[in-house]
């Protein structure tokens, strides 16, 4: 009589108890204790300066009263946001902040890539080191010093520019009351200060390029421009995308130190072209003592930046999944 073979019974899956899971996590944490210790200062920093202040966002929805404090002041809902929209300040601040940051991101990254490629093409090591040092120095100059240098150049009465124009018989320029030229001044100043520092990231990425690939292209007859176009630039693409995503996260966060020291926060003649969210919040707190309005603008700023990061990462993930941030 034939016996029918019974199907093999699947092995009983091991049930992971909470105690065993905790033991695994504890062992993993102990094995990576050095890495966790290195991350501890950053974790503490974000806990203190990013997470603990979060209850203060409640200020955006109240009419703050010094006597009653934050949690006992009158709740007014979205009135602070409605006031910003009705006055038109929110649109002006948003446009100026985004426009400046897009200029910083686009022109900054293009110039940094260009400088990094030029440094890579230099053959004299001593000249390369000297060039890197000279370009890196402006990053360490304080915004206060930069503002002082700009004032000594652009001042109507004592500036170098107007003294040169007067000596040539031309009329002096009222720089600090002409808002149309300040976007160019601010952009040039930012590029001058940040290009040397930013180019280091791209230069380091180029250093990771396999030298055998470059040598093979030279043997095949590729000139310098062809090597840059078909080898170096595609190699820098992932670095550029990651830095772009990080930068877009702060597209609504202006460089307060740069704007405040170059233009100031109370120059009404330049509000139309130089006023950004940070300078507006500063005026709200220091001049008007309007904590609720400043908090409303800051909350809008954070939510908008969060949406921009998610949207940009989604687009990158659709076009090139390997280069997305998450």
Tab-separated table of C-alpha atoms in Angstrom:
chain	number	residue	atom	x	y	z
A	1	UNK	CA	0.000	0.000	0.000
A	2	UNK	CA	1.344	3.439	-0.954
A	3	UNK	CA	1.568	6.051	1.677
A	4	UNK	CA	0.809	9.619	0.768
A	5	UNK	CA	3.616	11.908	1.726
A	6	UNK	CA	2.460	14.600	4.091
A	7	UNK	CA	3.578	18.134	3.280
A	8	UNK	CA	6.385	19.388	5.411
A	9	UNK	CA	5.240	21.512	8.297
A	10	UNK	CA	6.811	24.988	8.331
A	11	UNK	CA	9.246	25.580	11.105
A	12	UNK	CA	7.709	27.488	13.965
A	13	UNK	CA	8.812	31.093	13.795
A	14	UNK	CA	10.765	32.244	16.729
A	15	UNK	CA	8.716	34.622	18.807
A	16	UNK	CA	10.661	37.669	19.830
A	17	UNK	CA	9.768	38.669	23.342
A	18	UNK	CA	10.041	42.294	24.485
A	19	UNK	CA	12.881	41.301	26.794
A	20	UNK	CA	14.901	39.732	23.946
A	21	UNK	CA	14.246	42.749	21.709
A	22	UNK	CA	15.488	45.045	24.465
A	23	UNK	CA	18.562	42.850	24.895
A	24	UNK	CA	19.313	43.099	21.144
A	25	UNK	CA	18.947	46.883	21.169
A	26	UNK	CA	21.129	47.189	24.251
A	27	UNK	CA	23.833	45.063	22.649
A	28	UNK	CA	23.655	47.106	19.446
A	29	UNK	CA	23.909	50.348	21.430
A	30	UNK	CA	26.926	49.042	23.351
A	31	UNK	CA	28.675	47.902	20.169
A	32	UNK	CA	28.236	51.398	18.721
A	33	UNK	CA	28.951	53.281	21.934
A	34	UNK	CA	31.801	55.295	20.403
A	35	UNK	CA	29.605	56.545	17.571
A	36	UNK	CA	26.775	57.370	19.980
A	37	UNK	CA	29.186	59.278	22.211
A	38	UNK	CA	30.304	61.346	19.221
A	39	UNK	CA	26.663	62.108	18.350
A	40	UNK	CA	25.773	63.079	21.923
A	41	UNK	CA	26.740	66.810	21.664
A	42	UNK	CA	24.613	67.221	18.528
A	43	UNK	CA	21.687	65.405	20.169
A	44	UNK	CA	21.901	67.635	23.259
A	45	UNK	CA	22.155	70.751	21.069
A	46	UNK	CA	18.969	69.957	19.134
A	47	UNK	CA	17.108	68.940	22.274
A	48	UNK	CA	17.882	72.261	23.963
A	49	UNK	CA	17.581	74.663	21.031
A	50	UNK	CA	15.087	72.895	18.726
A	51	UNK	CA	12.706	70.773	20.794
A	52	UNK	CA	12.464	72.389	24.220
A	53	UNK	CA	11.419	75.804	22.774
A	54	UNK	CA	8.546	74.237	20.788
A	55	UNK	CA	5.819	75.125	23.347
A	56	UNK	CA	6.658	78.737	22.586
A	57	UNK	CA	4.913	78.336	19.209
A	58	UNK	CA	1.696	78.873	21.144
A	59	UNK	CA	2.616	82.577	21.078
A	60	UNK	CA	1.528	82.703	17.438
A	61	UNK	CA	-2.103	82.051	18.418
A	62	UNK	CA	-2.475	84.456	21.346
A	63	UNK	CA	-2.393	88.164	22.052
A	64	UNK	CA	0.560	88.130	24.378
A	65	UNK	CA	0.203	90.009	27.634
A	66	UNK	CA	3.204	90.489	29.907
A	67	UNK	CA	1.113	90.248	33.058
A	68	UNK	CA	-0.704	87.020	32.155
A	69	UNK	CA	2.240	85.244	30.547
A	70	UNK	CA	2.202	82.843	27.611
A	71	UNK	CA	-0.379	80.305	28.685
A	72	UNK	CA	-2.825	82.749	30.296
A	73	UNK	CA	-2.935	85.393	27.552
A	74	UNK	CA	-6.014	85.735	25.362
A	75	UNK	CA	-6.316	83.065	22.633
A	76	UNK	CA	-7.074	84.700	19.260
A	77	UNK	CA	-6.515	81.784	16.862
A	78	UNK	CA	-5.322	82.794	13.390
A	79	UNK	CA	-5.707	86.557	13.888
A	80	UNK	CA	-1.951	87.188	13.822
A	81	UNK	CA	-1.624	85.380	10.497
A	82	UNK	CA	-4.672	87.184	9.065
A	83	UNK	CA	-3.183	90.554	10.003
A	84	UNK	CA	0.076	89.713	8.210
A	85	UNK	CA	-1.796	88.676	5.073
A	86	UNK	CA	-4.067	91.743	5.098
A	87	UNK	CA	-1.194	94.210	5.508
A	88	UNK	CA	0.732	92.628	2.636
A	89	UNK	CA	3.865	92.219	4.737
A	90	UNK	CA	3.774	88.420	4.534
A	91	UNK	CA	3.905	88.319	0.733
A	92	UNK	CA	6.679	90.907	0.540
A	93	UNK	CA	8.755	89.126	3.172
A	94	UNK	CA	8.181	85.723	1.577
A	95	UNK	CA	9.112	86.942	-1.907
A	96	UNK	CA	12.265	88.740	-0.752
A	97	UNK	CA	13.464	85.846	1.406
A	98	UNK	CA	12.862	83.191	-1.261
A	99	UNK	CA	14.352	85.321	-4.048
A	100	UNK	CA	17.548	86.020	-2.125
A	101	UNK	CA	17.963	82.406	-0.997
A	102	UNK	CA	17.365	81.044	-4.498
A	103	UNK	CA	20.030	83.432	-5.762
A	104	UNK	CA	22.400	82.304	-3.006
A	105	UNK	CA	21.693	78.613	-3.739
A	106	UNK	CA	21.883	78.744	-7.548
A	107	UNK	CA	24.778	81.156	-8.049
A	108	UNK	CA	26.550	79.920	-4.917
A	109	UNK	CA	26.599	76.260	-5.943
A	110	UNK	CA	27.502	77.013	-9.559
A	111	UNK	CA	30.399	79.218	-8.500
A	112	UNK	CA	31.560	76.693	-5.899
A	113	UNK	CA	31.570	73.889	-8.482
A	114	UNK	CA	33.448	76.128	-10.915
A	115	UNK	CA	36.094	77.033	-8.317
A	116	UNK	CA	36.474	73.398	-7.200
A	117	UNK	CA	37.063	72.279	-10.790
A	118	UNK	CA	39.608	75.054	-11.326
A	119	UNK	CA	41.478	74.021	-8.190
A	120	UNK	CA	41.491	70.425	-9.366
A	121	UNK	CA	42.995	71.455	-12.707
A	122	UNK	CA	45.872	73.326	-11.081
A	123	UNK	CA	49.124	71.411	-11.308
A	124	UNK	CA	51.310	73.482	-8.968
A	125	UNK	CA	50.587	72.232	-5.450
A	126	UNK	CA	51.934	75.339	-3.714
A	127	UNK	CA	49.774	77.625	-5.874
A	128	UNK	CA	46.738	75.427	-5.207
A	129	UNK	CA	47.275	75.652	-1.437
A	130	UNK	CA	47.780	79.422	-1.529
A	131	UNK	CA	44.635	79.862	-3.645
A	132	UNK	CA	42.552	77.729	-1.284
A	133	UNK	CA	43.793	79.679	1.736
A	134	UNK	CA	43.048	83.078	0.202
A	135	UNK	CA	39.554	82.023	-0.880
A	136	UNK	CA	38.820	80.459	2.492
A	137	UNK	CA	39.795	83.530	4.560
A	138	UNK	CA	36.612	85.616	3.901
A	139	UNK	CA	34.543	82.923	5.610
A	140	UNK	CA	36.173	83.811	8.939
A	141	UNK	CA	35.486	87.543	8.628
A	142	UNK	CA	32.672	88.671	10.909
A	143	UNK	CA	29.503	90.127	9.375
A	144	UNK	CA	30.121	93.188	11.529
A	145	UNK	CA	33.467	93.750	9.805
A	146	UNK	CA	31.876	93.109	6.401
A	147	UNK	CA	29.201	95.709	7.154
A	148	UNK	CA	31.879	98.185	8.235
A	149	UNK	CA	33.877	97.606	5.031
A	150	UNK	CA	30.727	98.070	2.935
A	151	UNK	CA	29.862	101.301	4.750
A	152	UNK	CA	33.340	102.713	4.184
A	153	UNK	CA	32.981	101.980	0.483
A	154	UNK	CA	29.342	102.998	-0.063
A	155	UNK	CA	28.798	105.833	2.426
A	156	UNK	CA	27.445	109.004	0.794
A	157	UNK	CA	29.675	111.453	2.664
A	158	UNK	CA	32.833	109.472	3.402
A	159	UNK	CA	32.706	106.395	1.150
A	160	UNK	CA	35.557	105.490	-1.174
A	161	UNK	CA	33.165	105.102	-4.116
A	162	UNK	CA	31.760	108.631	-3.864
A	163	UNK	CA	35.213	110.136	-3.259
A	164	UNK	CA	36.375	108.555	-6.522
A	165	UNK	CA	33.263	109.795	-8.338
A	166	UNK	CA	33.753	113.332	-6.973
A	167	UNK	CA	37.397	113.343	-8.048
A	168	UNK	CA	36.261	112.401	-11.572
A	169	UNK	CA	33.654	115.170	-11.603
A	170	UNK	CA	30.665	112.840	-11.329
A	171	UNK	CA	27.734	113.107	-8.929
A	172	UNK	CA	27.893	111.012	-5.747
A	173	UNK	CA	25.551	108.035	-5.410
A	174	UNK	CA	23.057	107.738	-2.543
A	175	UNK	CA	23.544	104.022	-2.088
A	176	UNK	CA	21.684	103.639	1.198
A	177	UNK	CA	18.486	105.152	-0.234
A	178	UNK	CA	18.511	103.302	-3.574
A	179	UNK	CA	16.883	99.911	-3.080
A	180	UNK	CA	17.365	98.667	-6.648
A	181	UNK	CA	21.138	98.142	-6.373
A	182	UNK	CA	21.125	96.330	-3.035
A	183	UNK	CA	20.123	92.869	-4.323
A	184	UNK	CA	23.313	92.860	-6.405
A	185	UNK	CA	25.434	94.161	-3.513
A	186	UNK	CA	24.052	91.537	-1.116
A	187	UNK	CA	24.479	88.703	-3.633
A	188	UNK	CA	28.064	89.678	-4.478
A	189	UNK	CA	28.955	90.001	-0.794
A	190	UNK	CA	27.484	86.581	-0.015
A	191	UNK	CA	29.345	84.929	-2.902
A	192	UNK	CA	32.597	86.608	-1.891
A	193	UNK	CA	32.325	85.295	1.658
A	194	UNK	CA	30.953	81.772	1.092
A	195	UNK	CA	32.460	80.545	-2.180
A	196	UNK	CA	35.820	79.494	-0.747
A	197	UNK	CA	34.242	77.512	2.081
A	198	UNK	CA	31.558	75.904	-0.078
A	199	UNK	CA	33.993	74.858	-2.796
A	200	UNK	CA	35.813	72.611	-0.307
A	201	UNK	CA	32.911	70.137	-0.292
A	202	UNK	CA	32.943	69.831	-4.082
A	203	UNK	CA	36.727	69.719	-4.179
A	204	UNK	CA	36.703	66.865	-1.648
A	205	UNK	CA	34.160	65.033	-3.811
A	206	UNK	CA	36.431	65.424	-6.843
A	207	UNK	CA	39.315	63.989	-4.823
A	208	UNK	CA	37.231	60.823	-4.407
A	209	UNK	CA	37.093	60.312	-8.160
A	210	UNK	CA	38.960	57.232	-9.347
A	211	UNK	CA	42.196	58.434	-10.932
A	212	UNK	CA	42.244	55.425	-13.265
A	213	UNK	CA	39.069	56.668	-14.929
A	214	UNK	CA	40.646	60.053	-15.554
A	215	UNK	CA	43.850	58.484	-16.858
A	216	UNK	CA	41.862	56.207	-19.178
A	217	UNK	CA	40.022	59.222	-20.615
A	218	UNK	CA	43.336	60.992	-21.222
A	219	UNK	CA	44.681	57.932	-23.030
A	220	UNK	CA	41.542	57.893	-25.188
A	221	UNK	CA	42.260	61.475	-26.228
A	222	UNK	CA	39.784	63.410	-24.060
A	223	UNK	CA	40.786	67.016	-23.457
A	224	UNK	CA	40.241	68.955	-20.232
A	225	UNK	CA	36.764	70.231	-21.135
A	226	UNK	CA	35.612	66.752	-22.140
A	227	UNK	CA	36.913	65.263	-18.881
A	228	UNK	CA	35.050	67.911	-16.913
A	229	UNK	CA	31.813	67.470	-18.863
A	230	UNK	CA	31.635	63.689	-19.048
A	231	UNK	CA	33.478	62.596	-15.886
A	232	UNK	CA	33.784	65.315	-13.238
A	233	UNK	CA	30.325	66.911	-13.499
A	234	UNK	CA	28.395	63.585	-13.430
A	235	UNK	CA	30.532	62.583	-10.438
A	236	UNK	CA	29.507	65.768	-8.607
A	237	UNK	CA	25.795	65.300	-9.328
A	238	UNK	CA	24.915	63.358	-6.110
A	239	UNK	CA	26.812	65.886	-3.964
A	240	UNK	CA	25.049	68.770	-5.670
A	241	UNK	CA	21.598	67.217	-5.144
A	242	UNK	CA	22.194	66.524	-1.448
A	243	UNK	CA	23.484	70.059	-0.823
A	244	UNK	CA	20.571	71.444	-2.828
A	245	UNK	CA	18.030	69.580	-0.696
A	246	UNK	CA	19.690	70.775	2.494
A	247	UNK	CA	19.709	74.344	1.180
A	248	UNK	CA	16.046	74.238	0.133
A	249	UNK	CA	15.157	73.379	3.711
A	250	UNK	CA	16.264	76.868	4.668
A	251	UNK	CA	14.901	78.665	1.596
A	252	UNK	CA	12.640	80.724	3.854
A	253	UNK	CA	15.344	81.381	6.452
A	254	UNK	CA	17.302	84.506	5.633
A	255	UNK	CA	20.873	85.281	6.568
A	256	UNK	CA	20.115	87.764	9.352
A	257	UNK	CA	23.740	88.609	10.110
A	258	UNK	CA	24.440	89.541	6.480
A	259	UNK	CA	21.308	91.665	5.994
A	260	UNK	CA	21.387	93.358	9.375
A	261	UNK	CA	25.016	94.436	9.153
A	262	UNK	CA	24.901	95.460	5.496
A	263	UNK	CA	21.528	97.206	5.401
A	264	UNK	CA	20.227	97.404	8.958
A	265	UNK	CA	16.762	96.525	10.183
A	266	UNK	CA	15.287	100.046	10.305
A	267	UNK	CA	16.168	101.553	6.917
A	268	UNK	CA	12.638	102.148	5.617
A	269	UNK	CA	13.897	103.290	2.214
A	270	UNK	CA	15.177	99.768	1.505
A	271	UNK	CA	12.283	97.700	2.909
A	272	UNK	CA	10.834	96.923	-0.509
A	273	UNK	CA	13.933	95.088	-1.747
A	274	UNK	CA	15.942	94.098	1.334
A	275	UNK	CA	13.443	93.332	4.100
A	276	UNK	CA	13.350	89.607	4.886
A	277	UNK	CA	11.560	87.531	7.499
A	278	UNK	CA	14.415	87.644	10.006
A	279	UNK	CA	14.716	91.441	9.962
A	280	UNK	CA	10.933	91.765	10.301
A	281	UNK	CA	10.878	89.454	13.318
A	282	UNK	CA	13.780	91.389	14.839
A	283	UNK	CA	11.871	94.676	14.476
A	284	UNK	CA	8.722	93.089	15.895
A	285	UNK	CA	10.585	92.005	19.006
A	286	UNK	CA	12.976	94.903	19.563
A	287	UNK	CA	10.965	97.920	18.395
A	288	UNK	CA	7.304	96.940	18.812
A	289	UNK	CA	7.703	94.184	21.434
A	290	UNK	CA	5.133	92.187	19.435
A	291	UNK	CA	6.151	88.656	20.395
A	292	UNK	CA	2.967	87.109	18.989
A	293	UNK	CA	3.475	88.543	15.507
A	294	UNK	CA	7.115	87.512	15.435
A	295	UNK	CA	6.214	83.993	16.529
A	296	UNK	CA	3.501	83.787	13.847
A	297	UNK	CA	5.996	84.689	11.133
A	298	UNK	CA	8.539	82.181	12.474
A	299	UNK	CA	5.943	79.392	12.541
A	300	UNK	CA	4.923	80.177	8.973
A	301	UNK	CA	8.599	80.130	8.026
A	302	UNK	CA	9.205	76.689	9.554
A	303	UNK	CA	6.096	75.048	8.086
A	304	UNK	CA	6.822	76.458	4.633
A	305	UNK	CA	10.430	75.209	4.746
A	306	UNK	CA	9.274	71.752	5.842
A	307	UNK	CA	6.851	71.535	2.900
A	308	UNK	CA	9.546	72.690	0.461
A	309	UNK	CA	11.984	69.994	1.642
A	310	UNK	CA	9.385	67.235	1.327
A	311	UNK	CA	8.315	68.449	-2.114
A	312	UNK	CA	11.864	68.789	-3.431
A	313	UNK	CA	12.849	65.372	-2.099
A	314	UNK	CA	9.720	63.842	-3.705
A	315	UNK	CA	10.650	65.342	-7.078
A	316	UNK	CA	14.240	64.113	-6.795
A	317	UNK	CA	13.009	60.651	-5.782
A	318	UNK	CA	10.809	60.518	-8.871
A	319	UNK	CA	13.616	61.595	-11.208
A	320	UNK	CA	16.568	59.839	-9.536
A	321	UNK	CA	15.704	57.571	-6.564
A	322	UNK	CA	19.346	56.897	-5.705
A	323	UNK	CA	20.027	60.589	-5.076
A	324	UNK	CA	17.054	61.380	-2.828
A	325	UNK	CA	17.651	62.372	0.774
A	326	UNK	CA	15.122	59.926	2.241
